[in-house]
Amino acid sequence: MSSYTDQQLAEMVRDECVHRSLYTDPEIFELEMERIWGRAWIYVGHESQIPEPGDYFTTEVARQPVILIRHRDGSFKVLFNRCAHKGSKVLENPSGNARFIRCGYHGWIYHTDGTCRTVTGGKAAYGNSDSGCPQPDLDLKPLPRAASYRGFVFASLAGDGPELEPWLGATAASFDNMADRSPEGELEVTGGVLRYRHDSNWKFFVENLNDMMHAMIAHQSSAQTAQRMGQQLFGDGQAPAAIQILSPFASDANFFEKMGIHAFDHGHSYSGGKISIHSAYSEIPEYTEAMEAAYGPERTREIFSLNRHNTVVYPSFTLKGAIQTIRVVKPVAVDETIIESWTFRLKGAPDELLRRSILYCNLINSSANLVGPDDHENYHRIQHGLKTQGDDWISMHRYLDADEPNDEGGRSATGSSDMVFRNQFKAWKAYMTGANGAGTGR
């Protein structure tokens, strides 16, 4: 039973500021796991990770162990990773292939859709008793809802709510563009995962993704150094890929303002559109030729013209279509968060494009990269700074009431506006207080 009323939670989010307890109070964190992560669509994995019957991938949804598995009829299932008998996890490896799922404790065996195949000693031994306990359901339990969009699998612990595609709204175009950048229209996860742990609240990372104010300041030590070196060594010539990747983070304020930010229902957002930090990468002629052969020159130009920076699918997921990477948010505690970074290969595209994507992740998203430590240090400082009693409120005032409706059903603002944060916390309030919907707000 929470000590917070819905009214108290609502009062912690104002139009222009939020209470610091939202980042520091363990009780509020536990409520978030129940009311946000327990109701929203949460990213599980990609269908390319389970191409064949019996292929599985284990992960978590709102800290609960789950299995994404390919059934023999070609469908995928998202199951709780919990034996119906004593509750043991039935699959422990991160991935693999299983003709059947067998619990290592008492040997119960399940089909790949979760239905029970074999109970050690026979199912008849588990009939009804006079104790009042019902006969156990012998199957592995599926999550209440699971759906895929362009191969990206999401699931929800809630049995009701909007379907996945309407819930994604305008952010669905980011998934479309990422897949359409493949000459075959398909993606596949490649390599392993870059996983790192932050000693900070999950919301700091999600907010920072479309915080255009911080890049030119927080990343001076890395991006500006790369920019200067590129100018000194290569002048107006073509710099190597590493310089092209790092330098845009040191762009001036005018560049980030022009990128713009765009916010939508349910806390979703994206930055950029026509321009982003990815839009000036050098062309790979072989890739352009493959795209034009598949789509024609006009459609290829249209696909390449969409350059969104970060697309945030609140609360658990962000993608970069132009560089074919995603990051997955996994809250652990009020001051602990795991971030996973995955790289995709565009089917039919030359290997040079994949090498650039891997280089990007190593430079930006890995545990020992050149840009991420700047952000990690800031999250650490904020988490510890908010323990002080200097002020209970955190500002979201920048460009208040200066955003405008856009033609995608959301609102748009200049790049350094705090609109995205205000939008996320409007969704936060709606989830946390049981309000209808989680709409776009200023």
JSON list of N, CA and C in Angstrom, two decimals, residues 97-130:
[
{"chain": "A", "resi": 97, "resn": "ASN", "atom": "N", "xyz": [18.80, -22.34, -28.39]},
{"chain": "A", "resi": 97, "resn": "ASN", "atom": "CA", "xyz": [17.73, -23.04, -29.09]},
{"chain": "A", "resi": 97, "resn": "ASN", "atom": "C", "xyz": [17.28, -24.21, -28.23]},
{"chain": "A", "resi": 98, "resn": "ALA", "atom": "N", "xyz": [15.96, -24.36, -28.12]},
{"chain": "A", "resi": 98, "resn": "ALA", "atom": "CA", "xyz": [15.41, -25.43, -27.31]},
{"chain": "A", "resi": 98, "resn": "ALA", "atom": "C", "xyz": [14.24, -26.07, -28.05]},
{"chain": "A", "resi": 99, "resn": "ARG", "atom": "N", "xyz": [14.36, -27.37, -28.35]},
{"chain": "A", "resi": 99, "resn": "ARG", "atom": "CA", "xyz": [13.23, -28.07, -28.96]},
{"chain": "A", "resi": 99, "resn": "ARG", "atom": "C", "xyz": [12.05, -28.07, -28.00]},
{"chain": "A", "resi": 100, "resn": "PHE", "atom": "N", "xyz": [12.35, -28.29, -26.73]},
{"chain": "A", "resi": 100, "resn": "PHE", "atom": "CA", "xyz": [11.39, -28.15, -25.65]},
{"chain": "A", "resi": 100, "resn": "PHE", "atom": "C", "xyz": [12.06, -27.35, -24.53]},
{"chain": "A", "resi": 101, "resn": "ILE", "atom": "N", "xyz": [11.26, -26.78, -23.66]},
{"chain": "A", "resi": 101, "resn": "ILE", "atom": "CA", "xyz": [11.78, -26.05, -22.51]},
{"chain": "A", "resi": 101, "resn": "ILE", "atom": "C", "xyz": [11.67, -26.97, -21.29]},
{"chain": "A", "resi": 102, "resn": "ARG", "atom": "N", "xyz": [12.80, -27.28, -20.68]},
{"chain": "A", "resi": 102, "resn": "ARG", "atom": "CA", "xyz": [12.80, -28.20, -19.54]},
{"chain": "A", "resi": 102, "resn": "ARG", "atom": "C", "xyz": [13.31, -27.49, -18.30]},
{"chain": "A", "resi": 103, "resn": "CYS", "atom": "N", "xyz": [12.53, -27.53, -17.23]},
{"chain": "A", "resi": 103, "resn": "CYS", "atom": "CA", "xyz": [12.94, -26.95, -15.96]},
{"chain": "A", "resi": 103, "resn": "CYS", "atom": "C", "xyz": [14.01, -27.83, -15.33]},
{"chain": "A", "resi": 104, "resn": "GLY", "atom": "N", "xyz": [15.10, -27.22, -14.91]},
{"chain": "A", "resi": 104, "resn": "GLY", "atom": "CA", "xyz": [16.21, -27.97, -14.35]},
{"chain": "A", "resi": 104, "resn": "GLY", "atom": "C", "xyz": [16.02, -28.39, -12.91]},
{"chain": "A", "resi": 105, "resn": "TYR", "atom": "N", "xyz": [14.90, -28.00, -12.28]},
{"chain": "A", "resi": 105, "resn": "TYR", "atom": "CA", "xyz": [14.69, -28.34, -10.88]},
{"chain": "A", "resi": 105, "resn": "TYR", "atom": "C", "xyz": [13.96, -29.68, -10.73]},
{"chain": "A", "resi": 106, "resn": "HIS", "atom": "N", "xyz": [12.73, -29.76, -11.25]},
{"chain": "A", "resi": 106, "resn": "HIS", "atom": "CA", "xyz": [11.96, -31.00, -11.15]},
{"chain": "A", "resi": 106, "resn": "HIS", "atom": "C", "xyz": [11.65, -31.63, -12.51]},
{"chain": "A", "resi": 107, "resn": "GLY", "atom": "N", "xyz": [12.21, -31.05, -13.58]},
{"chain": "A", "resi": 107, "resn": "GLY", "atom": "CA", "xyz": [12.12, -31.72, -14.87]},
{"chain": "A", "resi": 107, "resn": "GLY", "atom": "C", "xyz": [10.83, -31.54, -15.63]},
{"chain": "A", "resi": 108, "resn": "TRP", "atom": "N", "xyz": [9.98, -30.60, -15.24]},
{"chain": "A", "resi": 108, "resn": "TRP", "atom": "CA", "xyz": [8.78, -30.33, -16.05]},
{"chain": "A", "resi": 108, "resn": "TRP", "atom": "C", "xyz": [9.22, -29.86, -17.43]},
{"chain": "A", "resi": 109, "resn": "ILE", "atom": "N", "xyz": [8.48, -30.26, -18.45]},
{"chain": "A", "resi": 109, "resn": "ILE", "atom": "CA", "xyz": [8.84, -29.95, -19.83]},
{"chain": "A", "resi": 109, "resn": "ILE", "atom": "C", "xyz": [7.68, -29.20, -20.49]},
{"chain": "A", "resi": 110, "resn": "TYR", "atom": "N", "xyz": [8.04, -28.17, -21.26]},
{"chain": "A", "resi": 110, "resn": "TYR", "atom": "CA", "xyz": [7.04, -27.32, -21.92]},
{"chain": "A", "resi": 110, "resn": "TYR", "atom": "C", "xyz": [7.32, -27.24, -23.42]},
{"chain": "A", "resi": 111, "resn": "HIS", "atom": "N", "xyz": [6.25, -27.11, -24.19]},
{"chain": "A", "resi": 111, "resn": "HIS", "atom": "CA", "xyz": [6.40, -26.80, -25.61]},
{"chain": "A", "resi": 111, "resn": "HIS", "atom": "C", "xyz": [6.85, -25.34, -25.75]},
{"chain": "A", "resi": 112, "resn": "THR", "atom": "N", "xyz": [7.27, -24.97, -26.96]},
{"chain": "A", "resi": 112, "resn": "THR", "atom": "CA", "xyz": [7.80, -23.63, -27.18]},
{"chain": "A", "resi": 112, "resn": "THR", "atom": "C", "xyz": [6.71, -22.55, -27.17]},
{"chain": "A", "resi": 113, "resn": "ASP", "atom": "N", "xyz": [5.46, -22.93, -27.08]},
{"chain": "A", "resi": 113, "resn": "ASP", "atom": "CA", "xyz": [4.41, -21.93, -26.87]},
{"chain": "A", "resi": 113, "resn": "ASP", "atom": "C", "xyz": [4.02, -21.82, -25.41]},
{"chain": "A", "resi": 114, "resn": "GLY", "atom": "N", "xyz": [4.74, -22.56, -24.54]},
{"chain": "A", "resi": 114, "resn": "GLY", "atom": "CA", "xyz": [4.50, -22.50, -23.11]},
{"chain": "A", "resi": 114, "resn": "GLY", "atom": "C", "xyz": [3.57, -23.57, -22.57]},
{"chain": "A", "resi": 115, "resn": "THR", "atom": "N", "xyz": [2.88, -24.30, -23.44]},
{"chain": "A", "resi": 115, "resn": "THR", "atom": "CA", "xyz": [1.97, -25.33, -22.93]},
{"chain": "A", "resi": 115, "resn": "THR", "atom": "C", "xyz": [2.77, -26.49, -22.34]},
{"chain": "A", "resi": 116, "resn": "CYS", "atom": "N", "xyz": [2.22, -27.06, -21.28]},
{"chain": "A", "resi": 116, "resn": "CYS", "atom": "CA", "xyz": [2.92, -28.12, -20.56]},
{"chain": "A", "resi": 116, "resn": "CYS", "atom": "C", "xyz": [2.87, -29.43, -21.35]},
{"chain": "A", "resi": 117, "resn": "ARG", "atom": "N", "xyz": [4.02, -30.03, -21.55]},
{"chain": "A", "resi": 117, "resn": "ARG", "atom": "CA", "xyz": [4.13, -31.31, -22.26]},
{"chain": "A", "resi": 117, "resn": "ARG", "atom": "C", "xyz": [4.22, -32.48, -21.28]},
{"chain": "A", "resi": 118, "resn": "THR", "atom": "N", "xyz": [5.07, -32.33, -20.26]},
{"chain": "A", "resi": 118, "resn": "THR", "atom": "CA", "xyz": [5.33, -33.45, -19.35]},
{"chain": "A", "resi": 118, "resn": "THR", "atom": "C", "xyz": [5.47, -32.92, -17.92]},
{"chain": "A", "resi": 119, "resn": "VAL", "atom": "N", "xyz": [4.77, -33.57, -17.00]},
{"chain": "A", "resi": 119, "resn": "VAL", "atom": "CA", "xyz": [4.93, -33.32, -15.58]},
{"chain": "A", "resi": 119, "resn": "VAL", "atom": "C", "xyz": [5.58, -34.55, -14.97]},
{"chain": "A", "resi": 120, "resn": "THR", "atom": "N", "xyz": [6.71, -34.37, -14.32]},
{"chain": "A", "resi": 120, "resn": "THR", "atom": "CA", "xyz": [7.40, -35.49, -13.71]},
{"chain": "A", "resi": 120, "resn": "THR", "atom": "C", "xyz": [6.49, -36.20, -12.71]},
{"chain": "A", "resi": 121, "resn": "GLY", "atom": "N", "xyz": [6.28, -37.48, -12.91]},
{"chain": "A", "resi": 121, "resn": "GLY", "atom": "CA", "xyz": [5.40, -38.25, -12.03]},
{"chain": "A", "resi": 121, "resn": "GLY", "atom": "C", "xyz": [3.95, -38.26, -12.48]},
{"chain": "A", "resi": 122, "resn": "GLY", "atom": "N", "xyz": [3.62, -37.47, -13.53]},
{"chain": "A", "resi": 122, "resn": "GLY", "atom": "CA", "xyz": [2.26, -37.48, -14.06]},
{"chain": "A", "resi": 122, "resn": "GLY", "atom": "C", "xyz": [1.41, -36.33, -13.57]},
{"chain": "A", "resi": 123, "resn": "LYS", "atom": "N", "xyz": [0.58, -35.81, -14.48]},
{"chain": "A", "resi": 123, "resn": "LYS", "atom": "CA", "xyz": [-0.26, -34.66, -14.14]},
{"chain": "A", "resi": 123, "resn": "LYS", "atom": "C", "xyz": [-1.35, -35.00, -13.13]},
{"chain": "A", "resi": 124, "resn": "ALA", "atom": "N", "xyz": [-1.74, -36.27, -13.07]},
{"chain": "A", "resi": 124, "resn": "ALA", "atom": "CA", "xyz": [-2.82, -36.66, -12.16]},
{"chain": "A", "resi": 124, "resn": "ALA", "atom": "C", "xyz": [-2.47, -36.39, -10.70]},
{"chain": "A", "resi": 125, "resn": "ALA", "atom": "N", "xyz": [-1.19, -36.34, -10.41]},
{"chain": "A", "resi": 125, "resn": "ALA", "atom": "CA", "xyz": [-0.77, -36.10, -9.03]},
{"chain": "A", "resi": 125, "resn": "ALA", "atom": "C", "xyz": [-1.11, -34.69, -8.55]},
{"chain": "A", "resi": 126, "resn": "TYR", "atom": "N", "xyz": [-1.51, -33.81, -9.47]},
{"chain": "A", "resi": 126, "resn": "TYR", "atom": "CA", "xyz": [-1.77, -32.41, -9.11]},
{"chain": "A", "resi": 126, "resn": "TYR", "atom": "C", "xyz": [-3.26, -32.07, -9.20]},
{"chain": "A", "resi": 127, "resn": "GLY", "atom": "N", "xyz": [-4.10, -33.00, -8.83]},
{"chain": "A", "resi": 127, "resn": "GLY", "atom": "CA", "xyz": [-5.54, -32.74, -8.83]},
{"chain": "A", "resi": 127, "resn": "GLY", "atom": "C", "xyz": [-5.95, -31.82, -7.70]},
{"chain": "A", "resi": 128, "resn": "ASN", "atom": "N", "xyz": [-7.25, -31.50, -7.66]},
{"chain": "A", "resi": 128, "resn": "ASN", "atom": "CA", "xyz": [-7.78, -30.62, -6.62]},
{"chain": "A", "resi": 128, "resn": "ASN", "atom": "C", "xyz": [-7.66, -31.27, -5.25]},
{"chain": "A", "resi": 129, "resn": "SER", "atom": "N", "xyz": [-7.51, -30.44, -4.25]},
{"chain": "A", "resi": 129, "resn": "SER", "atom": "CA", "xyz": [-7.49, -30.91, -2.87]},
{"chain": "A", "resi": 129, "resn": "SER", "atom": "C", "xyz": [-8.58, -30.18, -2.09]},
{"chain": "A", "resi": 130, "resn": "ASP", "atom": "N", "xyz": [-8.73, -30.54, -0.85]},
{"chain": "A", "resi": 130, "resn": "ASP", "atom": "CA", "xyz": [-9.73, -29.89, 0.00]},
{"chain": "A", "resi": 130, "resn": "ASP", "atom": "C", "xyz": [-9.18, -28.67, 0.72]}
]
